[in-house]
Amino acid sequence: MQRVTLSRFLIEQQREGGHLPPQLRLLIEVVARACKAISYTINKGELGGVLGSLGQENVQGEVQKKLDVIANDLLLEANEWGGNLAALASEEMEAIHPIPNRYPKGEYLLVYDPIDGSSNIDVNLSVGTIFSVLKAPEEASGREVTEADFLQAGRHQVAAGYAIYGPQTTLVLTFGKGVFGFTLDREVGSWVLTQSNITIPADYREFAVNMSNHRHWAPEVQRYIQDCMAGKDGPRGEDFNMRWTGSMVADIQRILTRGGIFLYPWDAREPGRAGKLRLMYEANPLGMIIEQAGGAATDGTVRILDIEPVGLHQRVAVVMGCREEVEKATGYFRAAQ
Ligand code: P6P
Protein backbone atom coordinates (compact mmCIF):
# COMPACT_ATOMS: atom_id res chain seq x y z
CA MET A 1 0.00 0.00 0.00
CA GLN A 2 1.39 3.43 -0.92
CA ARG A 3 2.67 5.41 2.08
CA VAL A 4 0.92 8.74 2.64
CA THR A 5 3.26 11.18 4.37
CA LEU A 6 1.99 14.03 6.55
CA SER A 7 2.93 16.55 3.83
CA ARG A 8 0.86 14.74 1.20
CA PHE A 9 -2.05 14.25 3.63
CA LEU A 10 -2.10 17.97 4.47
CA ILE A 11 -1.92 19.03 0.80
CA GLU A 12 -4.85 16.71 0.00
CA GLN A 13 -6.84 18.03 2.99
CA GLN A 14 -6.12 21.58 1.79
CA ARG A 15 -7.35 20.68 -1.71
CA GLU A 16 -10.60 19.38 -0.21
CA GLY A 17 -11.14 23.00 0.70
CA GLY A 18 -12.42 24.97 3.63
CA HIS A 19 -10.98 23.49 6.77
CA LEU A 20 -7.26 23.65 6.04
CA PRO A 21 -6.12 26.98 4.53
CA PRO A 22 -2.46 27.15 3.34
CA GLN A 23 -1.26 29.13 6.40
CA LEU A 24 -2.76 26.55 8.77
CA ARG A 25 -1.31 23.69 6.74
CA LEU A 26 2.16 25.24 6.94
CA LEU A 27 1.74 25.84 10.70
CA ILE A 28 0.94 22.16 11.28
CA GLU A 29 3.98 21.15 9.18
CA VAL A 30 6.20 23.36 11.38
CA VAL A 31 4.75 22.04 14.64
CA ALA A 32 5.12 18.43 13.41
CA ARG A 33 8.76 19.11 12.50
CA ALA A 34 9.38 20.52 16.00
CA CYS A 35 7.77 17.42 17.56
CA LYS A 36 10.16 15.27 15.49
CA ALA A 37 13.09 17.23 16.95
CA ILE A 38 11.66 16.79 20.47
CA SER A 39 11.36 13.04 19.85
CA TYR A 40 14.99 12.72 18.77
CA THR A 41 16.09 14.79 21.80
CA ILE A 42 14.07 12.71 24.29
CA ASN A 43 15.35 9.48 22.78
CA LYS A 44 18.93 10.43 23.66
CA GLY A 45 18.00 10.36 27.37
CA GLU A 46 21.04 10.29 29.67
CA LEU A 47 23.33 10.20 26.62
CA GLY A 48 22.08 13.64 25.61
CA GLY A 49 22.23 15.12 29.09
CA VAL A 50 18.52 15.98 28.80
CA LEU A 51 17.21 14.21 31.89
CA GLY A 52 16.65 15.63 35.33
CA SER A 53 15.30 18.87 36.73
CA LEU A 54 16.43 22.46 36.42
CA GLY A 55 16.01 23.12 40.14
CA GLN A 56 13.36 25.75 39.49
CA GLU A 57 9.57 25.87 39.23
CA ASN A 58 7.44 26.85 36.24
CA VAL A 59 4.43 29.13 36.26
CA GLN A 60 2.37 26.20 37.52
CA GLY A 61 4.53 25.87 40.63
CA GLU A 62 5.74 22.51 39.29
CA VAL A 63 9.40 21.41 39.23
CA GLN A 64 10.70 22.22 35.73
CA LYS A 65 12.46 19.40 33.90
CA LYS A 66 15.30 20.18 31.47
CA LEU A 67 13.18 18.73 28.68
CA ASP A 68 10.25 21.03 29.54
CA VAL A 69 12.43 24.01 28.62
CA ILE A 70 14.22 22.30 25.70
CA ALA A 71 10.88 21.29 24.13
CA ASN A 72 9.34 24.70 24.81
CA ASP A 73 12.25 26.45 23.10
CA LEU A 74 12.22 24.03 20.13
CA LEU A 75 8.54 24.88 19.49
CA LEU A 76 9.13 28.59 20.03
CA GLU A 77 12.15 28.81 17.69
CA ALA A 78 10.44 26.68 15.03
CA ASN A 79 7.33 28.87 14.98
CA GLU A 80 8.57 32.45 15.47
CA TRP A 81 9.76 33.16 11.90
CA GLY A 82 7.19 31.24 9.82
CA GLY A 83 4.69 34.06 9.32
CA ASN A 84 1.70 31.87 10.32
CA LEU A 85 1.29 33.06 13.90
CA ALA A 86 0.31 36.29 15.62
CA ALA A 87 1.48 34.94 19.00
CA LEU A 88 2.21 31.79 20.99
CA ALA A 89 1.50 30.70 24.57
CA SER A 90 2.85 27.78 26.55
CA GLU A 91 2.47 26.01 29.88
CA GLU A 92 6.12 26.90 30.46
CA MET A 93 5.73 30.66 29.86
CA GLU A 94 3.68 32.84 32.22
CA ALA A 95 2.81 35.45 29.59
CA ILE A 96 1.96 35.11 25.91
CA HIS A 97 4.82 35.40 23.41
CA PRO A 98 4.02 37.90 20.62
CA ILE A 99 5.81 37.31 17.31
CA PRO A 100 8.84 39.67 17.25
CA ASN A 101 8.50 42.64 14.87
CA ARG A 102 11.42 41.37 12.74
CA TYR A 103 9.18 38.54 11.54
CA PRO A 104 5.87 38.70 9.61
CA LYS A 105 2.75 38.03 11.65
CA GLY A 106 0.10 35.48 10.66
CA GLU A 107 -3.53 34.94 11.58
CA TYR A 108 -3.22 32.07 14.07
CA LEU A 109 -2.55 31.65 17.79
CA LEU A 110 -0.69 28.55 18.99
CA VAL A 111 -0.98 27.41 22.62
CA TYR A 112 0.85 24.30 23.78
CA ASP A 113 2.09 22.07 26.54
CA PRO A 114 5.59 21.21 25.32
CA ILE A 115 6.01 18.12 27.51
CA ASP A 116 2.86 16.70 29.09
CA GLY A 117 3.60 14.23 31.88
CA SER A 118 7.19 15.35 32.35
CA SER A 119 7.49 13.51 35.68
CA ASN A 120 7.61 10.37 33.48
CA ILE A 121 10.76 11.47 31.63
CA ASP A 122 13.37 10.32 34.16
CA VAL A 123 11.69 6.92 34.54
CA ASN A 124 11.50 6.31 30.76
CA LEU A 125 7.71 6.33 30.46
CA SER A 126 5.65 7.96 27.70
CA VAL A 127 5.31 11.74 27.55
CA GLY A 128 3.82 13.98 24.89
CA THR A 129 3.36 17.42 23.37
CA ILE A 130 -0.16 18.87 23.15
CA PHE A 131 -1.11 21.84 20.96
CA SER A 132 -4.17 23.89 20.13
CA VAL A 133 -4.65 26.38 17.27
CA LEU A 134 -7.03 29.33 17.42
CA LYS A 135 -7.60 32.19 14.98
CA ALA A 136 -6.43 35.58 16.16
CA PRO A 137 -9.36 38.04 16.33
CA GLU A 138 -9.62 40.07 13.08
CA GLU A 139 -9.19 43.35 14.92
CA ALA A 140 -5.94 42.13 16.51
CA SER A 141 -4.11 42.43 13.16
CA GLY A 142 -3.51 46.12 13.71
CA ARG A 143 -2.24 45.95 17.28
CA GLU A 144 -0.21 43.91 19.77
CA VAL A 145 -1.83 40.57 20.56
CA THR A 146 -2.93 40.27 24.20
CA GLU A 147 -3.73 37.35 26.50
CA ALA A 148 -7.43 38.21 26.09
CA ASP A 149 -7.16 37.27 22.37
CA PHE A 150 -6.32 33.69 23.44
CA LEU A 151 -9.29 33.42 25.82
CA GLN A 152 -11.65 31.73 23.33
CA ALA A 153 -13.83 28.72 24.16
CA GLY A 154 -12.47 25.41 22.87
CA ARG A 155 -15.23 25.11 20.24
CA HIS A 156 -13.40 27.89 18.33
CA GLN A 157 -10.22 25.80 17.86
CA VAL A 158 -9.37 25.36 14.17
CA ALA A 159 -6.94 22.51 14.85
CA ALA A 160 -5.70 20.38 17.75
CA GLY A 161 -3.12 17.67 18.08
CA TYR A 162 -0.60 15.83 20.15
CA ALA A 163 2.59 13.85 19.75
CA ILE A 164 3.41 10.91 21.98
CA TYR A 165 7.04 9.94 22.60
CA GLY A 166 6.68 6.28 23.55
CA PRO A 167 7.58 2.89 22.04
CA GLN A 168 6.60 4.60 18.77
CA THR A 169 6.52 8.33 18.20
CA THR A 170 3.03 9.13 16.91
CA LEU A 171 1.18 12.32 15.99
CA VAL A 172 -2.61 12.68 16.22
CA LEU A 173 -4.37 15.59 14.47
CA THR A 174 -7.83 17.01 13.89
CA PHE A 175 -9.06 20.03 11.92
CA GLY A 176 -12.67 19.41 12.86
CA LYS A 177 -13.25 16.77 10.17
CA GLY A 178 -12.15 13.55 11.86
CA VAL A 179 -9.04 12.37 13.71
CA PHE A 180 -5.91 11.10 11.94
CA GLY A 181 -2.81 9.34 13.30
CA PHE A 182 0.76 9.37 11.95
CA THR A 183 3.77 7.29 12.95
CA LEU A 184 7.32 8.67 12.74
CA ASP A 185 9.53 6.68 10.37
CA ARG A 186 12.83 7.41 12.08
CA GLU A 187 14.89 6.01 9.20
CA VAL A 188 13.77 8.73 6.80
CA GLY A 189 12.40 11.25 9.34
CA SER A 190 8.87 11.24 7.87
CA TRP A 191 5.49 11.21 9.57
CA VAL A 192 3.46 8.46 7.83
CA LEU A 193 -0.36 8.22 7.93
CA THR A 194 -1.20 5.06 9.90
CA GLN A 195 -4.76 5.72 11.19
CA SER A 196 -7.67 7.50 9.46
CA ASN A 197 -10.97 8.63 10.97
CA ILE A 198 -10.15 7.26 14.43
CA THR A 199 -13.28 6.48 16.49
CA ILE A 200 -13.38 5.47 20.16
CA PRO A 201 -14.54 1.83 20.65
CA ALA A 202 -17.67 1.79 22.86
CA ASP A 203 -17.46 -1.66 24.37
CA TYR A 204 -14.36 -1.64 26.61
CA ARG A 205 -14.80 -0.83 30.28
CA GLU A 206 -11.64 0.83 31.60
CA PHE A 207 -11.25 3.95 33.75
CA ALA A 208 -8.18 6.14 34.17
CA VAL A 209 -7.98 8.09 37.45
CA ASN A 210 -5.37 8.73 40.15
CA MET A 211 -6.93 6.63 42.94
CA SER A 212 -4.63 8.16 45.58
CA ASN A 213 -6.85 11.26 45.46
CA HIS A 214 -9.98 9.28 46.44
CA ARG A 215 -10.28 10.86 49.89
CA HIS A 216 -10.39 14.36 48.35
CA TRP A 217 -13.19 13.63 45.87
CA ALA A 218 -16.83 14.65 46.20
CA PRO A 219 -19.05 11.76 47.36
CA GLU A 220 -20.68 11.42 43.92
CA VAL A 221 -17.25 10.92 42.32
CA GLN A 222 -16.30 8.36 44.96
CA ARG A 223 -19.58 6.52 44.26
CA TYR A 224 -19.06 6.46 40.49
CA ILE A 225 -15.57 4.93 40.87
CA GLN A 226 -16.71 2.53 43.61
CA ASP A 227 -19.53 1.26 41.35
CA CYS A 228 -17.00 0.70 38.54
CA MET A 229 -14.77 -1.20 40.97
CA ALA A 230 -17.72 -3.32 42.22
CA GLY A 231 -17.62 -5.06 38.83
CA LYS A 232 -20.30 -7.33 37.36
CA ASP A 233 -21.82 -8.14 40.78
CA GLY A 234 -22.22 -4.42 41.50
CA PRO A 235 -24.59 -1.68 40.24
CA ARG A 236 -22.82 -1.41 36.87
CA GLY A 237 -23.11 -5.14 36.15
CA GLU A 238 -19.76 -5.12 34.34
CA ASP A 239 -16.12 -5.62 35.30
CA PHE A 240 -13.84 -2.62 34.79
CA ASN A 241 -10.07 -2.43 34.32
CA MET A 242 -7.98 0.54 35.50
CA ARG A 243 -4.96 2.30 34.03
CA TRP A 244 -3.20 5.54 35.09
CA THR A 245 -0.04 6.56 33.22
CA GLY A 246 0.67 9.99 34.75
CA SER A 247 0.59 11.48 31.24
CA MET A 248 -2.82 12.57 29.99
CA VAL A 249 -1.73 12.27 26.37
CA ALA A 250 -0.85 8.58 26.85
CA ASP A 251 -4.16 7.87 28.59
CA ILE A 252 -6.09 9.64 25.82
CA GLN A 253 -4.15 7.71 23.16
CA ARG A 254 -5.17 4.45 24.87
CA ILE A 255 -8.82 5.57 25.03
CA LEU A 256 -8.82 6.48 21.31
CA THR A 257 -7.39 3.03 20.58
CA ARG A 258 -9.40 0.72 22.87
CA GLY A 259 -12.03 2.86 24.63
CA GLY A 260 -12.63 3.82 28.28
CA ILE A 261 -12.89 7.02 30.31
CA PHE A 262 -10.33 9.47 31.76
CA LEU A 263 -11.06 11.47 34.89
CA TYR A 264 -9.20 14.14 36.77
CA PRO A 265 -12.13 15.24 38.92
CA TRP A 266 -12.45 18.34 41.03
CA ASP A 267 -11.53 17.74 44.65
CA ALA A 268 -11.56 19.41 48.04
CA ARG A 269 -8.04 20.85 47.51
CA GLU A 270 -9.14 23.09 44.62
CA PRO A 271 -11.69 25.82 45.38
CA GLY A 272 -14.64 26.08 43.02
CA ARG A 273 -14.29 22.68 41.42
CA ALA A 274 -11.21 23.95 39.54
CA GLY A 275 -9.46 20.61 38.99
CA LYS A 276 -5.74 20.15 38.24
CA LEU A 277 -5.52 20.06 34.44
CA ARG A 278 -5.19 23.14 32.24
CA LEU A 279 -8.05 24.20 30.00
CA MET A 280 -6.22 25.95 27.15
CA TYR A 281 -3.48 23.42 26.38
CA GLU A 282 -4.68 20.10 27.80
CA ALA A 283 -8.48 19.88 28.13
CA ASN A 284 -9.42 21.92 25.04
CA PRO A 285 -7.15 20.28 22.42
CA LEU A 286 -7.67 16.76 23.79
CA GLY A 287 -11.39 17.47 24.21
CA MET A 288 -11.66 18.46 20.53
CA ILE A 289 -9.87 15.25 19.50
CA ILE A 290 -12.07 13.10 21.76
CA GLU A 291 -15.27 14.70 20.38
CA GLN A 292 -14.06 14.35 16.79
CA ALA A 293 -13.50 10.64 17.54
CA GLY A 294 -17.13 10.28 18.67
CA GLY A 295 -16.51 10.71 22.41
CA ALA A 296 -17.49 13.34 24.98
CA ALA A 297 -15.47 15.74 27.13
CA THR A 298 -16.84 17.61 30.16
CA ASP A 299 -15.70 19.12 33.45
CA GLY A 300 -18.09 16.69 35.12
CA THR A 301 -21.24 18.43 33.94
CA VAL A 302 -20.36 21.18 31.40
CA ARG A 303 -18.93 20.47 27.90
CA ILE A 304 -15.21 21.36 27.98
CA LEU A 305 -15.36 23.10 24.59
CA ASP A 306 -18.12 25.44 25.83
CA ILE A 307 -16.18 26.72 28.85
CA GLU A 308 -15.39 30.43 28.41
CA PRO A 309 -11.76 30.84 29.59
CA VAL A 310 -10.91 33.55 32.13
CA GLY A 311 -7.15 32.94 32.26
CA LEU A 312 -4.40 31.47 30.08
CA HIS A 313 -3.36 28.91 32.73
CA GLN A 314 -6.87 28.26 34.03
CA ARG A 315 -7.44 24.78 35.49
CA VAL A 316 -10.52 22.61 35.03
CA ALA A 317 -11.84 19.26 36.16
CA VAL A 318 -11.80 16.73 33.30
CA VAL A 319 -14.01 13.75 32.44
CA MET A 320 -13.53 12.55 28.85
CA GLY A 321 -13.60 9.43 26.68
CA CYS A 322 -16.26 7.03 25.39
CA ARG A 323 -19.47 9.07 25.05
CA GLU A 324 -21.69 6.41 26.63
CA GLU A 325 -19.40 6.10 29.69
CA VAL A 326 -19.05 9.88 30.12
CA GLU A 327 -22.85 10.14 30.04
CA LYS A 328 -23.09 7.41 32.70
CA ALA A 329 -20.58 9.27 34.92
CA THR A 330 -22.39 12.59 34.34
CA GLY A 331 -25.55 10.92 35.63
CA TYR A 332 -23.82 10.37 38.98
CA PHE A 333 -22.44 13.92 39.09
CA ARG A 334 -25.64 15.71 38.02
CA ALA A 335 -27.75 13.71 40.50
CA ALA A 336 -25.65 15.20 43.32
CA GLN A 337 -26.08 18.83 42.20
P1 P6P B 1 -0.97 13.24 38.96
C1 P6P B 1 0.87 15.63 34.02
O1 P6P B 1 1.47 16.45 35.01
C2 P6P B 1 -0.62 15.94 34.04
O2 P6P B 1 -0.81 17.30 33.74
C3 P6P B 1 -1.37 15.04 33.08
O3 P6P B 1 -0.65 14.75 31.93
C4 P6P B 1 -1.61 13.79 33.91
O4 P6P B 1 -2.77 13.08 33.51
C5 P6P B 1 -1.77 14.35 35.32
O5 P6P B 1 -1.14 15.63 35.33
C6 P6P B 1 -1.11 13.47 36.35
O6 P6P B 1 -1.43 14.03 37.61
O7 P6P B 1 -1.65 14.04 40.07
O8 P6P B 1 -1.49 11.84 38.84
O9 P6P B 1 0.54 13.29 38.97
PDB file of N, CA and C and ligand atoms in Angstrom, residues 116-117 210 244 246-248 262 264 276-278 282, ligand 1:
ATOM      1  N   ASP A 116       3.935  17.063  28.158  1.00  0.00           N
ATOM      2  CA  ASP A 116       2.864  16.703  29.094  1.00  0.00           C
ATOM      3  C   ASP A 116       3.278  15.399  29.796  1.00  0.00           C
ATOM      4  N   GLY A 117       3.222  15.438  31.129  1.00  0.00           N
ATOM      5  CA  GLY A 117       3.599  14.233  31.884  1.00  0.00           C
ATOM      6  C   GLY A 117       5.092  14.163  32.160  1.00  0.00           C
ATOM      7  N   ASN A 210      -6.398   8.910  39.116  1.00  0.00           N
ATOM      8  CA  ASN A 210      -5.374   8.734  40.151  1.00  0.00           C
ATOM      9  C   ASN A 210      -6.079   8.401  41.464  1.00  0.00           C
ATOM     10  N   TRP A 244      -3.533   4.139  34.843  1.00  0.00           N
ATOM     11  CA  TRP A 244      -3.198   5.543  35.092  1.00  0.00           C
ATOM     12  C   TRP A 244      -1.723   5.727  34.742  1.00  0.00           C
ATOM     13  N   GLY A 246      -0.035   8.774  34.298  1.00  0.00           N
ATOM     14  CA  GLY A 246       0.668   9.991  34.745  1.00  0.00           C
ATOM     15  C   GLY A 246       0.952  10.940  33.595  1.00  0.00           C
ATOM     16  N   SER A 247       0.485  10.576  32.397  1.00  0.00           N
ATOM     17  CA  SER A 247       0.590  11.478  31.237  1.00  0.00           C
ATOM     18  C   SER A 247      -0.749  11.420  30.520  1.00  0.00           C
ATOM     19  N   MET A 248      -1.450  12.561  30.553  1.00  0.00           N
ATOM     20  CA  MET A 248      -2.820  12.570  29.988  1.00  0.00           C
ATOM     21  C   MET A 248      -2.827  12.144  28.533  1.00  0.00           C
ATOM     22  N   PHE A 262     -11.410   8.810  31.016  1.00  0.00           N
ATOM     23  CA  PHE A 262     -10.333   9.473  31.762  1.00  0.00           C
ATOM     24  C   PHE A 262     -10.976  10.501  32.697  1.00  0.00           C
ATOM     25  N   TYR A 264      -9.942  13.441  35.742  1.00  0.00           N
ATOM     26  CA  TYR A 264      -9.198  14.143  36.768  1.00  0.00           C
ATOM     27  C   TYR A 264     -10.214  15.052  37.448  1.00  0.00           C
ATOM     28  N   LYS A 276      -7.200  19.970  38.373  1.00  0.00           N
ATOM     29  CA  LYS A 276      -5.745  20.150  38.240  1.00  0.00           C
ATOM     30  C   LYS A 276      -5.339  20.523  36.816  1.00  0.00           C
ATOM     31  N   LEU A 277      -6.028  19.958  35.814  1.00  0.00           N
ATOM     32  CA  LEU A 277      -5.524  20.064  34.442  1.00  0.00           C
ATOM     33  C   LEU A 277      -5.862  21.419  33.830  1.00  0.00           C
ATOM     34  N   ARG A 278      -5.068  21.802  32.801  1.00  0.00           N
ATOM     35  CA  ARG A 278      -5.188  23.143  32.236  1.00  0.00           C
ATOM     36  C   ARG A 278      -6.152  23.126  31.054  1.00  0.00           C
ATOM     37  N   GLU A 282      -4.476  21.537  27.566  1.00  0.00           N
ATOM     38  CA  GLU A 282      -4.683  20.100  27.800  1.00  0.00           C
ATOM     39  C   GLU A 282      -6.139  19.750  27.495  1.00  0.00           C
TER      40      GLU A 282
HETATM   41  P1  P6P B   1      -0.975  13.239  38.955  1.00  0.00           P
HETATM   42  C1  P6P B   1       0.868  15.633  34.021  1.00  0.00           C
HETATM   43  O1  P6P B   1       1.474  16.455  35.008  1.00  0.00           O
HETATM   44  C2  P6P B   1      -0.620  15.938  34.037  1.00  0.00           C
HETATM   45  O2  P6P B   1      -0.810  17.298  33.739  1.00  0.00           O
HETATM   46  C3  P6P B   1      -1.374  15.036  33.078  1.00  0.00           C
HETATM   47  O3  P6P B   1      -0.654  14.750  31.930  1.00  0.00           O
HETATM   48  C4  P6P B   1      -1.609  13.789  33.908  1.00  0.00           C
HETATM   49  O4  P6P B   1      -2.772  13.077  33.515  1.00  0.00           O
HETATM   50  C5  P6P B   1      -1.775  14.351  35.323  1.00  0.00           C
HETATM   51  O5  P6P B   1      -1.140  15.628  35.330  1.00  0.00           O
HETATM   52  C6  P6P B   1      -1.114  13.468  36.348  1.00  0.00           C
HETATM   53  O6  P6P B   1      -1.428  14.029  37.614  1.00  0.00           O
HETATM   54  O7  P6P B   1      -1.645  14.042  40.070  1.00  0.00           O
HETATM   55  O8  P6P B   1      -1.489  11.836  38.835  1.00  0.00           O
HETATM   56  O9  P6P B   1       0.537  13.292  38.974  1.00  0.00           O
END
